[in-house]
Short mmCIF file of N, CA and C in Angstrom, two decimals:
data_model
loop_
_atom_site.label_atom_id
_atom_site.label_comp_id
_atom_site.label_asym_id
_atom_site.label_seq_id
_atom_site.Cartn_x
_atom_site.Cartn_y
_atom_site.Cartn_z
N UNK A 1293 49.68 60.68 -245.42
CA UNK A 1293 48.38 61.27 -244.66
C UNK A 1293 48.22 62.67 -244.67
N UNK A 1294 46.92 62.90 -244.90
CA UNK A 1294 46.63 64.31 -245.20
C UNK A 1294 46.31 65.13 -243.79
N UNK A 1295 46.53 66.29 -244.00
CA UNK A 1295 46.09 67.18 -242.68
C UNK A 1295 44.83 67.03 -242.13
N UNK A 1296 43.95 66.63 -242.93
CA UNK A 1296 42.54 66.51 -242.44
C UNK A 1296 42.23 65.15 -241.61
N UNK A 1297 43.30 64.06 -241.75
CA UNK A 1297 43.25 63.17 -240.94
C UNK A 1297 44.09 63.15 -239.81
N UNK A 1298 45.30 63.94 -240.03
CA UNK A 1298 45.96 64.04 -238.66
C UNK A 1298 45.39 65.03 -237.61
N UNK A 1299 44.63 66.02 -238.14
CA UNK A 1299 44.33 67.06 -237.22
C UNK A 1299 43.37 66.57 -236.12
N UNK A 1300 42.27 65.68 -236.35
CA UNK A 1300 41.48 65.12 -235.45
C UNK A 1300 42.22 64.43 -234.40
N UNK A 1301 43.28 63.44 -234.94
CA UNK A 1301 44.16 62.66 -234.04
C UNK A 1301 44.88 63.66 -233.11
N UNK A 1302 45.62 64.61 -233.35
CA UNK A 1302 46.36 65.54 -232.60
C UNK A 1302 45.39 66.30 -231.68
N UNK A 1303 44.26 66.75 -232.20
CA UNK A 1303 43.27 67.35 -231.30
C UNK A 1303 42.74 66.45 -230.05
N UNK A 1304 42.59 65.17 -230.51
CA UNK A 1304 42.13 64.37 -229.34
C UNK A 1304 43.33 64.06 -228.40
N UNK A 1305 44.43 64.02 -228.64
CA UNK A 1305 45.60 63.84 -227.74
C UNK A 1305 45.66 65.08 -226.97
N UNK A 1306 45.49 66.50 -227.37
CA UNK A 1306 45.34 67.57 -226.53
C UNK A 1306 44.36 67.49 -225.54
N UNK A 1307 43.05 67.28 -226.12
CA UNK A 1307 41.84 67.00 -225.14
C UNK A 1307 42.11 66.04 -224.10
N UNK A 1308 42.58 64.88 -224.40
CA UNK A 1308 42.96 63.93 -223.27
C UNK A 1308 44.00 64.32 -222.40
N UNK A 1309 45.00 64.96 -222.84
CA UNK A 1309 45.91 65.61 -221.96
C UNK A 1309 45.44 66.57 -221.06
N UNK A 1310 44.52 67.22 -221.56
CA UNK A 1310 44.01 68.38 -220.47
C UNK A 1310 42.96 67.97 -219.46
N UNK A 1311 42.54 66.61 -219.53
CA UNK A 1311 41.75 66.19 -218.54
C UNK A 1311 42.50 66.01 -217.21
N UNK A 1312 41.86 66.27 -216.04
CA UNK A 1312 42.60 66.22 -214.86
C UNK A 1312 42.30 64.81 -214.30
N UNK A 1313 43.38 64.56 -213.44
CA UNK A 1313 43.44 63.20 -212.98
C UNK A 1313 43.22 63.19 -211.33
N UNK A 1314 42.29 62.46 -210.82
CA UNK A 1314 41.77 62.50 -209.64
C UNK A 1314 42.85 61.71 -208.78
N UNK A 1315 43.62 62.46 -207.93
CA UNK A 1315 44.55 61.62 -206.98
C UNK A 1315 44.02 61.20 -205.87
N UNK A 1316 42.98 60.63 -205.60
CA UNK A 1316 42.34 60.00 -204.33
C UNK A 1316 43.45 58.95 -204.04
N UNK A 1317 43.69 58.54 -202.82
CA UNK A 1317 44.30 57.30 -202.43
C UNK A 1317 43.47 56.11 -202.65
N UNK A 1318 43.93 55.11 -203.32
CA UNK A 1318 43.03 53.88 -203.48
C UNK A 1318 42.79 53.07 -202.21
N UNK A 1319 43.69 53.20 -201.07
CA UNK A 1319 43.49 52.86 -199.84
C UNK A 1319 43.24 53.88 -198.80
N UNK A 1320 42.11 54.40 -198.86
CA UNK A 1320 41.94 55.43 -197.93
C UNK A 1320 41.24 55.24 -196.68
N UNK A 1321 41.35 54.09 -196.10
CA UNK A 1321 40.79 53.71 -194.89
C UNK A 1321 41.79 54.00 -193.52
N UNK A 1322 41.38 54.63 -192.80
CA UNK A 1322 42.35 55.10 -191.59
C UNK A 1322 42.00 54.18 -190.41
N UNK A 1323 43.05 53.32 -190.08
CA UNK A 1323 42.98 52.41 -188.97
C UNK A 1323 44.20 52.26 -188.18
N UNK A 1324 44.02 52.00 -186.81
CA UNK A 1324 45.14 51.73 -185.80
C UNK A 1324 45.54 50.33 -185.98
N UNK A 1325 46.78 50.08 -186.20
CA UNK A 1325 47.46 48.87 -186.20
C UNK A 1325 47.87 48.43 -184.74
N UNK A 1326 47.48 47.30 -184.33
CA UNK A 1326 47.89 46.93 -183.05
C UNK A 1326 48.86 45.49 -183.21
N UNK A 1327 49.81 45.40 -182.59
CA UNK A 1327 50.56 44.18 -182.46
C UNK A 1327 50.49 43.48 -181.05
N UNK A 1328 50.37 42.18 -181.17
CA UNK A 1328 50.24 41.42 -179.83
C UNK A 1328 51.75 40.86 -179.42
N UNK A 1329 52.13 41.09 -178.18
CA UNK A 1329 53.48 40.65 -177.80
C UNK A 1329 53.39 39.98 -176.34
N UNK A 1330 54.28 38.99 -176.16
CA UNK A 1330 54.28 38.22 -174.82
C UNK A 1330 54.94 39.33 -173.80
N UNK A 1331 54.35 39.41 -172.72
CA UNK A 1331 54.74 40.33 -171.59
C UNK A 1331 55.91 39.68 -171.09
N UNK A 1332 56.23 38.50 -171.15
CA UNK A 1332 57.29 37.68 -170.42
C UNK A 1332 58.53 37.70 -171.32
N UNK A 1333 58.40 37.47 -172.51
CA UNK A 1333 59.53 37.38 -173.54
C UNK A 1333 59.96 38.75 -174.43
N UNK A 1334 58.70 39.72 -174.32
CA UNK A 1334 58.78 40.86 -175.26
C UNK A 1334 59.03 40.65 -176.59
N UNK A 1335 58.51 39.40 -177.10
CA UNK A 1335 58.42 39.03 -178.46
C UNK A 1335 56.95 38.82 -179.09
N UNK A 1336 56.96 38.91 -180.31
CA UNK A 1336 55.57 38.85 -181.07
C UNK A 1336 55.03 37.53 -180.46
N UNK A 1337 53.54 37.72 -180.31
CA UNK A 1337 52.84 36.51 -179.73
C UNK A 1337 51.64 36.26 -180.65
N UNK A 1338 51.35 35.11 -181.12
CA UNK A 1338 50.14 34.59 -181.78
C UNK A 1338 49.18 34.16 -180.79
N UNK A 1339 48.02 34.97 -180.63
CA UNK A 1339 46.91 34.69 -179.89
C UNK A 1339 46.27 33.60 -180.17
N UNK A 1340 46.13 32.21 -179.39
CA UNK A 1340 45.43 31.21 -179.73
C UNK A 1340 44.08 31.24 -179.21
N UNK A 1341 43.74 31.91 -178.26
CA UNK A 1341 42.35 32.02 -177.64
C UNK A 1341 41.63 33.10 -178.72
N UNK A 1342 40.38 33.31 -178.33
CA UNK A 1342 39.57 34.19 -179.15
C UNK A 1342 39.47 35.62 -178.59
N UNK A 1343 39.59 36.48 -179.56
CA UNK A 1343 39.59 38.00 -179.25
C UNK A 1343 38.53 38.68 -179.94
N UNK A 1344 37.50 39.38 -179.13
CA UNK A 1344 36.64 40.28 -179.85
C UNK A 1344 36.87 41.63 -179.31
N UNK A 1345 36.69 42.75 -180.09
CA UNK A 1345 36.93 44.16 -179.62
C UNK A 1345 35.70 44.84 -179.92
N UNK A 1346 35.04 45.65 -178.99
CA UNK A 1346 33.89 46.51 -179.18
C UNK A 1346 34.28 47.77 -178.40
N UNK A 1347 33.73 48.75 -179.12
CA UNK A 1347 33.51 50.02 -178.39
C UNK A 1347 32.56 50.09 -177.17
N UNK A 1348 32.84 50.70 -176.01
CA UNK A 1348 32.06 50.82 -174.98
C UNK A 1348 30.81 51.78 -175.47
N UNK A 1349 29.57 51.14 -174.82
CA UNK A 1349 28.36 51.72 -175.16
C UNK A 1349 27.92 51.63 -176.61
N UNK A 1350 28.19 50.65 -177.24
CA UNK A 1350 27.99 50.41 -178.65
C UNK A 1350 27.76 49.02 -178.98
N UNK A 1351 26.77 48.54 -179.87
CA UNK A 1351 26.34 47.38 -180.42
C UNK A 1351 27.48 46.83 -181.49
N UNK A 1352 28.32 47.83 -181.89
CA UNK A 1352 29.36 47.47 -182.88
C UNK A 1352 30.37 46.61 -182.46
N UNK A 1353 30.89 45.87 -183.34
CA UNK A 1353 31.99 44.88 -183.12
C UNK A 1353 33.18 45.32 -184.20
N UNK A 1354 34.20 45.59 -183.49
CA UNK A 1354 35.30 46.12 -184.31
C UNK A 1354 36.30 45.07 -184.96
N UNK A 1355 36.30 43.97 -183.91
CA UNK A 1355 37.05 42.79 -184.45
C UNK A 1355 36.32 41.68 -183.81
N UNK A 1356 36.10 40.66 -184.68
CA UNK A 1356 35.02 39.67 -184.25
C UNK A 1356 35.56 38.26 -184.26
N UNK A 1357 35.77 37.79 -182.93
CA UNK A 1357 36.26 36.38 -182.64
C UNK A 1357 37.46 36.11 -183.49
N UNK A 1358 38.54 36.91 -183.26
CA UNK A 1358 39.83 36.77 -183.89
C UNK A 1358 40.57 35.58 -183.23
N UNK A 1359 41.26 34.74 -184.09
CA UNK A 1359 42.11 33.62 -183.43
C UNK A 1359 43.29 33.59 -184.19
N UNK A 1360 44.32 33.23 -183.73
CA UNK A 1360 45.58 32.89 -184.29
C UNK A 1360 46.04 34.12 -184.99
N UNK A 1361 46.01 35.31 -184.43
CA UNK A 1361 46.45 36.55 -184.85
C UNK A 1361 47.57 37.08 -184.12
N UNK A 1362 48.53 37.76 -184.58
CA UNK A 1362 49.48 38.51 -183.98
C UNK A 1362 49.43 39.94 -184.08
N UNK A 1363 48.55 40.26 -184.89
CA UNK A 1363 48.34 41.66 -185.15
C UNK A 1363 46.89 42.04 -185.61
N UNK A 1364 46.24 43.20 -185.69
CA UNK A 1364 45.03 43.46 -186.19
C UNK A 1364 44.89 45.02 -186.43
N UNK A 1365 43.98 45.47 -187.08
CA UNK A 1365 43.70 46.77 -187.13
C UNK A 1365 42.28 47.28 -186.66
N UNK A 1366 42.25 48.52 -186.06
CA UNK A 1366 40.90 48.93 -185.51
C UNK A 1366 40.61 50.26 -186.07
N UNK A 1367 39.43 50.59 -186.40
CA UNK A 1367 39.11 52.07 -186.65
C UNK A 1367 38.83 52.75 -185.40
N UNK A 1368 39.29 54.12 -185.46
CA UNK A 1368 38.96 55.05 -184.35
C UNK A 1368 37.76 55.77 -184.56
N UNK A 1369 37.21 56.40 -183.44
CA UNK A 1369 36.07 57.34 -183.88
C UNK A 1369 36.45 58.66 -184.29
N UNK A 1370 35.51 59.25 -185.22
CA UNK A 1370 35.96 60.48 -185.74
C UNK A 1370 35.65 61.72 -184.77
N UNK A 1371 34.87 61.58 -183.72
CA UNK A 1371 34.60 62.60 -182.67
C UNK A 1371 35.12 62.20 -181.31
N UNK A 1372 35.50 62.94 -180.48
CA UNK A 1372 35.80 62.60 -179.01
C UNK A 1372 37.34 62.40 -178.93
N UNK A 1373 37.72 62.93 -177.75
CA UNK A 1373 39.10 62.85 -177.57
C UNK A 1373 39.78 61.39 -177.01
N UNK A 1374 38.70 60.52 -176.59
CA UNK A 1374 39.04 59.32 -175.89
C UNK A 1374 38.10 58.21 -176.52
N UNK A 1375 38.69 57.09 -176.93
CA UNK A 1375 38.04 56.06 -177.47
C UNK A 1375 38.21 54.94 -176.30
N UNK A 1376 37.00 54.29 -176.02
CA UNK A 1376 37.04 53.16 -174.87
C UNK A 1376 36.86 51.91 -175.56
N UNK A 1377 37.73 50.95 -175.51
CA UNK A 1377 37.51 49.68 -176.34
C UNK A 1377 37.68 48.57 -175.39
N UNK A 1378 36.66 47.63 -175.29
CA UNK A 1378 36.58 46.48 -174.58
C UNK A 1378 37.30 45.24 -175.45
N UNK A 1379 38.20 44.66 -174.77
CA UNK A 1379 38.86 43.58 -175.27
C UNK A 1379 38.34 42.21 -174.54
N UNK A 1380 37.54 41.46 -175.12
CA UNK A 1380 36.91 40.25 -174.69
C UNK A 1380 37.70 39.10 -175.08
N UNK A 1381 38.24 38.39 -174.10
CA UNK A 1381 39.04 37.37 -174.46
C UNK A 1381 38.21 35.98 -174.00
N UNK A 1382 38.12 34.80 -174.74
CA UNK A 1382 37.55 33.61 -174.44
C UNK A 1382 38.34 32.42 -174.94
N UNK A 1383 37.95 31.43 -174.50
CA UNK A 1383 38.63 30.13 -174.99
C UNK A 1383 37.87 28.99 -175.11
N UNK A 1384 38.29 27.88 -175.50
CA UNK A 1384 37.41 26.71 -175.86
C UNK A 1384 36.83 25.99 -174.36
N UNK A 1385 37.61 26.25 -173.40
CA UNK A 1385 37.10 25.66 -172.02
C UNK A 1385 35.85 26.68 -171.52
N UNK A 1386 35.62 27.68 -172.19
CA UNK A 1386 34.26 28.38 -171.68
C UNK A 1386 34.75 29.45 -170.80
N UNK A 1387 35.95 29.68 -170.48
CA UNK A 1387 36.34 30.91 -169.91
C UNK A 1387 36.22 32.23 -170.72
N UNK A 1388 36.02 33.36 -170.02
CA UNK A 1388 36.12 34.47 -170.91
C UNK A 1388 36.24 35.60 -169.81
N UNK A 1389 36.81 36.69 -170.24
CA UNK A 1389 37.03 38.01 -169.40
C UNK A 1389 37.09 39.17 -170.33
N UNK A 1390 36.98 40.40 -169.77
CA UNK A 1390 37.11 41.61 -170.58
C UNK A 1390 38.00 42.38 -169.96
N UNK A 1391 39.00 43.01 -170.71
CA UNK A 1391 39.76 44.12 -170.36
C UNK A 1391 39.31 45.39 -171.08
N UNK A 1392 39.78 46.56 -170.53
CA UNK A 1392 39.43 47.70 -171.15
C UNK A 1392 40.59 48.58 -171.63
N UNK A 1393 40.65 49.29 -172.67
CA UNK A 1393 41.72 50.04 -173.39
C UNK A 1393 41.19 51.24 -173.55
N UNK A 1394 41.77 52.65 -172.96
CA UNK A 1394 41.32 54.02 -173.31
C UNK A 1394 42.46 54.47 -173.93
N UNK A 1395 42.03 55.07 -175.18
CA UNK A 1395 43.04 55.74 -176.08
C UNK A 1395 42.75 57.20 -176.23
N UNK A 1396 43.69 58.12 -175.69
CA UNK A 1396 43.51 59.51 -175.68
C UNK A 1396 43.99 59.82 -177.19
N UNK A 1397 43.27 60.85 -177.85
CA UNK A 1397 43.66 61.17 -179.11
C UNK A 1397 43.15 62.47 -179.49
N UNK A 1398 43.91 63.14 -180.63
CA UNK A 1398 43.22 64.18 -181.33
C UNK A 1398 43.12 63.85 -182.67
N UNK A 1399 42.08 64.45 -183.26
CA UNK A 1399 41.46 64.11 -184.64
C UNK A 1399 41.76 65.22 -185.53
N UNK A 1400 42.13 65.08 -186.81
CA UNK A 1400 42.60 66.03 -187.80
C UNK A 1400 41.71 65.69 -189.00
N UNK A 1401 40.95 66.63 -189.51
CA UNK A 1401 40.52 66.57 -191.06
C UNK A 1401 41.66 66.56 -192.08
N UNK A 1402 41.57 65.72 -192.88
CA UNK A 1402 42.49 65.42 -193.97
C UNK A 1402 41.70 65.51 -195.40
N UNK A 1403 42.14 66.45 -196.33
CA UNK A 1403 41.70 66.44 -197.57
C UNK A 1403 42.92 66.27 -198.60
N UNK A 1404 42.61 65.35 -199.52
CA UNK A 1404 43.46 65.15 -200.53
C UNK A 1404 43.12 66.05 -201.81
N UNK A 1405 42.00 66.24 -201.99
CA UNK A 1405 41.45 67.07 -203.05
C UNK A 1405 40.00 67.32 -202.95
N UNK A 1406 39.48 68.29 -203.50
CA UNK A 1406 38.07 68.46 -203.46
C UNK A 1406 37.13 67.46 -204.03
N UNK A 1407 37.96 66.53 -205.01
CA UNK A 1407 37.26 65.42 -205.49
C UNK A 1407 37.13 64.08 -204.71
N UNK A 1408 38.00 64.19 -203.57
CA UNK A 1408 38.12 63.01 -202.72
C UNK A 1408 37.29 63.18 -201.41
N UNK A 1409 36.82 62.18 -200.77
CA UNK A 1409 36.15 62.16 -199.48
C UNK A 1409 37.11 62.48 -198.54
N UNK A 1410 36.43 63.29 -197.45
CA UNK A 1410 37.26 63.63 -196.22
C UNK A 1410 37.57 62.40 -195.51
N UNK A 1411 38.85 62.40 -194.98
CA UNK A 1411 39.33 61.37 -193.94
C UNK A 1411 39.61 62.12 -192.64
N UNK A 1412 39.77 61.30 -191.70
CA UNK A 1412 40.12 61.89 -190.39
C UNK A 1412 41.31 61.03 -189.93
N UNK A 1413 42.45 61.94 -189.54
CA UNK A 1413 43.59 61.28 -189.18
C UNK A 1413 43.68 61.47 -187.69
N UNK A 1414 44.40 60.69 -186.89
CA UNK A 1414 44.42 60.66 -185.44
C UNK A 1414 45.88 60.82 -184.96
N UNK A 1415 46.15 61.59 -183.95
CA UNK A 1415 47.41 61.55 -183.15
C UNK A 1415 47.13 61.15 -181.81
N UNK A 1416 47.65 59.71 -181.60
CA UNK A 1416 47.49 59.25 -180.21
C UNK A 1416 48.07 60.00 -179.24
N UNK A 1417 47.76 60.08 -177.90
CA UNK A 1417 48.21 60.94 -176.91
C UNK A 1417 48.60 60.14 -175.75
N UNK A 1418 47.59 59.38 -175.27
CA UNK A 1418 47.63 58.61 -174.12
C UNK A 1418 47.01 57.12 -174.30
N UNK A 1419 47.44 56.11 -173.39
CA UNK A 1419 46.94 55.01 -173.58
C UNK A 1419 46.89 54.47 -172.16
N UNK A 1420 45.64 54.01 -171.65
CA UNK A 1420 45.52 53.35 -170.38
C UNK A 1420 44.77 52.06 -170.45
N UNK A 1421 44.95 51.15 -169.66
CA UNK A 1421 44.23 49.92 -169.79
C UNK A 1421 43.97 49.25 -168.33
N UNK A 1422 42.98 48.42 -168.26
CA UNK A 1422 42.74 47.66 -167.05
C UNK A 1422 42.59 46.22 -167.47
N UNK A 1423 43.15 45.40 -166.50
CA UNK A 1423 43.21 43.90 -166.68
C UNK A 1423 42.45 43.25 -165.90
N UNK A 1424 41.99 41.94 -166.10
CA UNK A 1424 41.31 41.11 -165.41
C UNK A 1424 42.28 40.17 -164.59
N UNK A 1425 41.75 39.61 -163.56
CA UNK A 1425 42.61 38.67 -162.96
C UNK A 1425 42.92 37.48 -163.70
N UNK A 1426 44.06 37.14 -163.69
CA UNK A 1426 44.60 35.93 -164.67
C UNK A 1426 43.91 34.62 -164.23
N UNK A 1427 43.49 34.50 -162.98
CA UNK A 1427 42.58 33.29 -162.67
C UNK A 1427 41.29 33.02 -163.45
N UNK A 1428 40.76 34.10 -163.78
CA UNK A 1428 39.40 34.32 -164.38
C UNK A 1428 39.64 33.73 -165.86
N UNK A 1429 40.49 34.02 -166.46
CA UNK A 1429 40.94 33.74 -167.96
C UNK A 1429 42.51 33.78 -168.07
N UNK A 1430 43.15 32.61 -168.64
CA UNK A 1430 44.46 32.61 -168.60
C UNK A 1430 45.30 33.70 -169.48
N UNK A 1431 44.65 34.48 -170.05
CA UNK A 1431 45.29 35.72 -171.00
C UNK A 1431 44.66 37.08 -170.60
N UNK A 1432 45.51 38.03 -170.48
CA UNK A 1432 45.08 39.24 -169.97
C UNK A 1432 46.10 40.42 -170.73
N UNK A 1433 45.64 41.61 -170.56
CA UNK A 1433 46.50 42.69 -171.06
C UNK A 1433 47.53 42.92 -169.85
N UNK A 1434 48.62 42.90 -170.05
CA UNK A 1434 49.71 43.21 -169.14
C UNK A 1434 50.15 44.61 -169.06
N UNK A 1435 50.39 45.15 -170.33
CA UNK A 1435 50.65 46.58 -170.51
C UNK A 1435 50.45 46.91 -172.16
N UNK A 1436 50.70 48.36 -172.44
CA UNK A 1436 50.44 48.85 -173.73
C UNK A 1436 51.48 49.84 -173.98
N UNK A 1437 52.06 49.73 -175.05
CA UNK A 1437 52.97 50.78 -175.27
C UNK A 1437 52.64 51.54 -176.59
N UNK A 1438 53.02 52.76 -176.65
CA UNK A 1438 52.70 53.61 -177.91
C UNK A 1438 53.90 53.72 -178.73
N UNK A 1439 53.81 53.10 -179.82
CA UNK A 1439 54.85 52.84 -180.86
C UNK A 1439 54.97 54.13 -181.82
N UNK A 1440 53.83 54.31 -182.27
CA UNK A 1440 53.65 55.44 -183.36
C UNK A 1440 52.52 56.10 -183.21
N UNK A 1441 52.50 57.32 -182.93
CA UNK A 1441 51.21 58.06 -182.56
C UNK A 1441 50.28 58.64 -183.81
N UNK A 1442 51.00 58.59 -184.99
CA UNK A 1442 50.24 59.10 -186.01
C UNK A 1442 49.51 57.93 -186.59
N UNK A 1443 48.11 58.08 -186.90
CA UNK A 1443 47.21 57.16 -187.41
C UNK A 1443 46.62 57.75 -188.66
N UNK A 1444 47.16 57.07 -189.80
CA UNK A 1444 46.73 57.75 -191.00
C UNK A 1444 46.70 56.43 -191.97
N UNK A 1445 46.76 56.66 -193.39
CA UNK A 1445 46.54 55.44 -194.30
C UNK A 1445 47.67 54.46 -194.19
N UNK A 1446 48.83 54.75 -193.68
CA UNK A 1446 49.90 53.70 -193.56
C UNK A 1446 49.68 52.65 -192.62
N UNK A 1447 49.92 51.47 -192.91
CA UNK A 1447 49.56 50.28 -192.01
C UNK A 1447 50.87 49.91 -191.15
N UNK A 1448 51.35 51.03 -190.28
CA UNK A 1448 52.39 50.75 -189.46
C UNK A 1448 51.99 50.58 -188.03
N UNK A 1449 52.59 49.66 -187.32
CA UNK A 1449 52.20 49.48 -185.90
C UNK A 1449 52.12 50.80 -185.12
N UNK A 1450 50.85 50.92 -184.53
CA UNK A 1450 50.73 52.19 -183.52
C UNK A 1450 50.93 51.61 -182.12
N UNK A 1451 50.25 50.62 -181.82
CA UNK A 1451 50.24 49.94 -180.39
C UNK A 1451 50.90 48.61 -180.35
N UNK A 1452 51.64 48.50 -179.29
CA UNK A 1452 52.00 47.16 -178.92
C UNK A 1452 51.49 46.80 -177.63
N UNK A 1453 50.62 45.72 -177.74
CA UNK A 1453 49.75 45.25 -176.57
C UNK A 1453 50.44 44.01 -176.06
N UNK A 1454 51.11 44.10 -174.88
CA UNK A 1454 51.80 43.00 -174.13
C UNK A 1454 50.62 42.16 -173.42
N UNK A 1455 50.70 40.88 -173.66
CA UNK A 1455 49.58 40.14 -172.97
C UNK A 1455 50.57 39.05 -172.06
N UNK A 1456 49.69 38.93 -170.89
CA UNK A 1456 50.36 38.15 -169.77
C UNK A 1456 49.40 36.83 -169.75
N UNK A 1457 50.21 35.68 -169.69
CA UNK A 1457 49.58 34.50 -169.87
C UNK A 1457 49.58 33.79 -168.71
N UNK A 1458 48.86 32.68 -168.26
CA UNK A 1458 49.14 31.80 -167.18
C UNK A 1458 50.16 30.65 -167.55
N UNK A 1459 50.35 30.37 -168.52
CA UNK A 1459 51.48 29.27 -169.03
C UNK A 1459 52.84 29.76 -168.59
#
């Protein structure tokens, strides 16, 4: 092989090696992971009734008519120190009731690089809830525990939601 044929090949290797690699994460969605647990047994619980989760004062639906779930993910707002979420439980018998979950948090801007979009990470600080009467709907939020306060790209359980049932 002559130098005239090798030089373009070697030059192209140097040019390709000089290109920058954009290191944006492939999964760049920040969501809070919630696990459902039995309040009586303290074990994982598969919810057989229907659950819909919505933010207060919004037409948005964050979780739409989920059934047979033991965990789910929810986005948090980018602004504000408290998110208020409405948990609407319903069943095949036509019963329904709504519980409320208040999540106190701080929001932190997160940059991977100037080529990547901005993400907002959250640090959960407080959790409060209200529960409906179990006679209205046979499942309700009994308590909530904060397991992992950091909400970022990792799908690690952040909240444990303990449900009380009439059974």
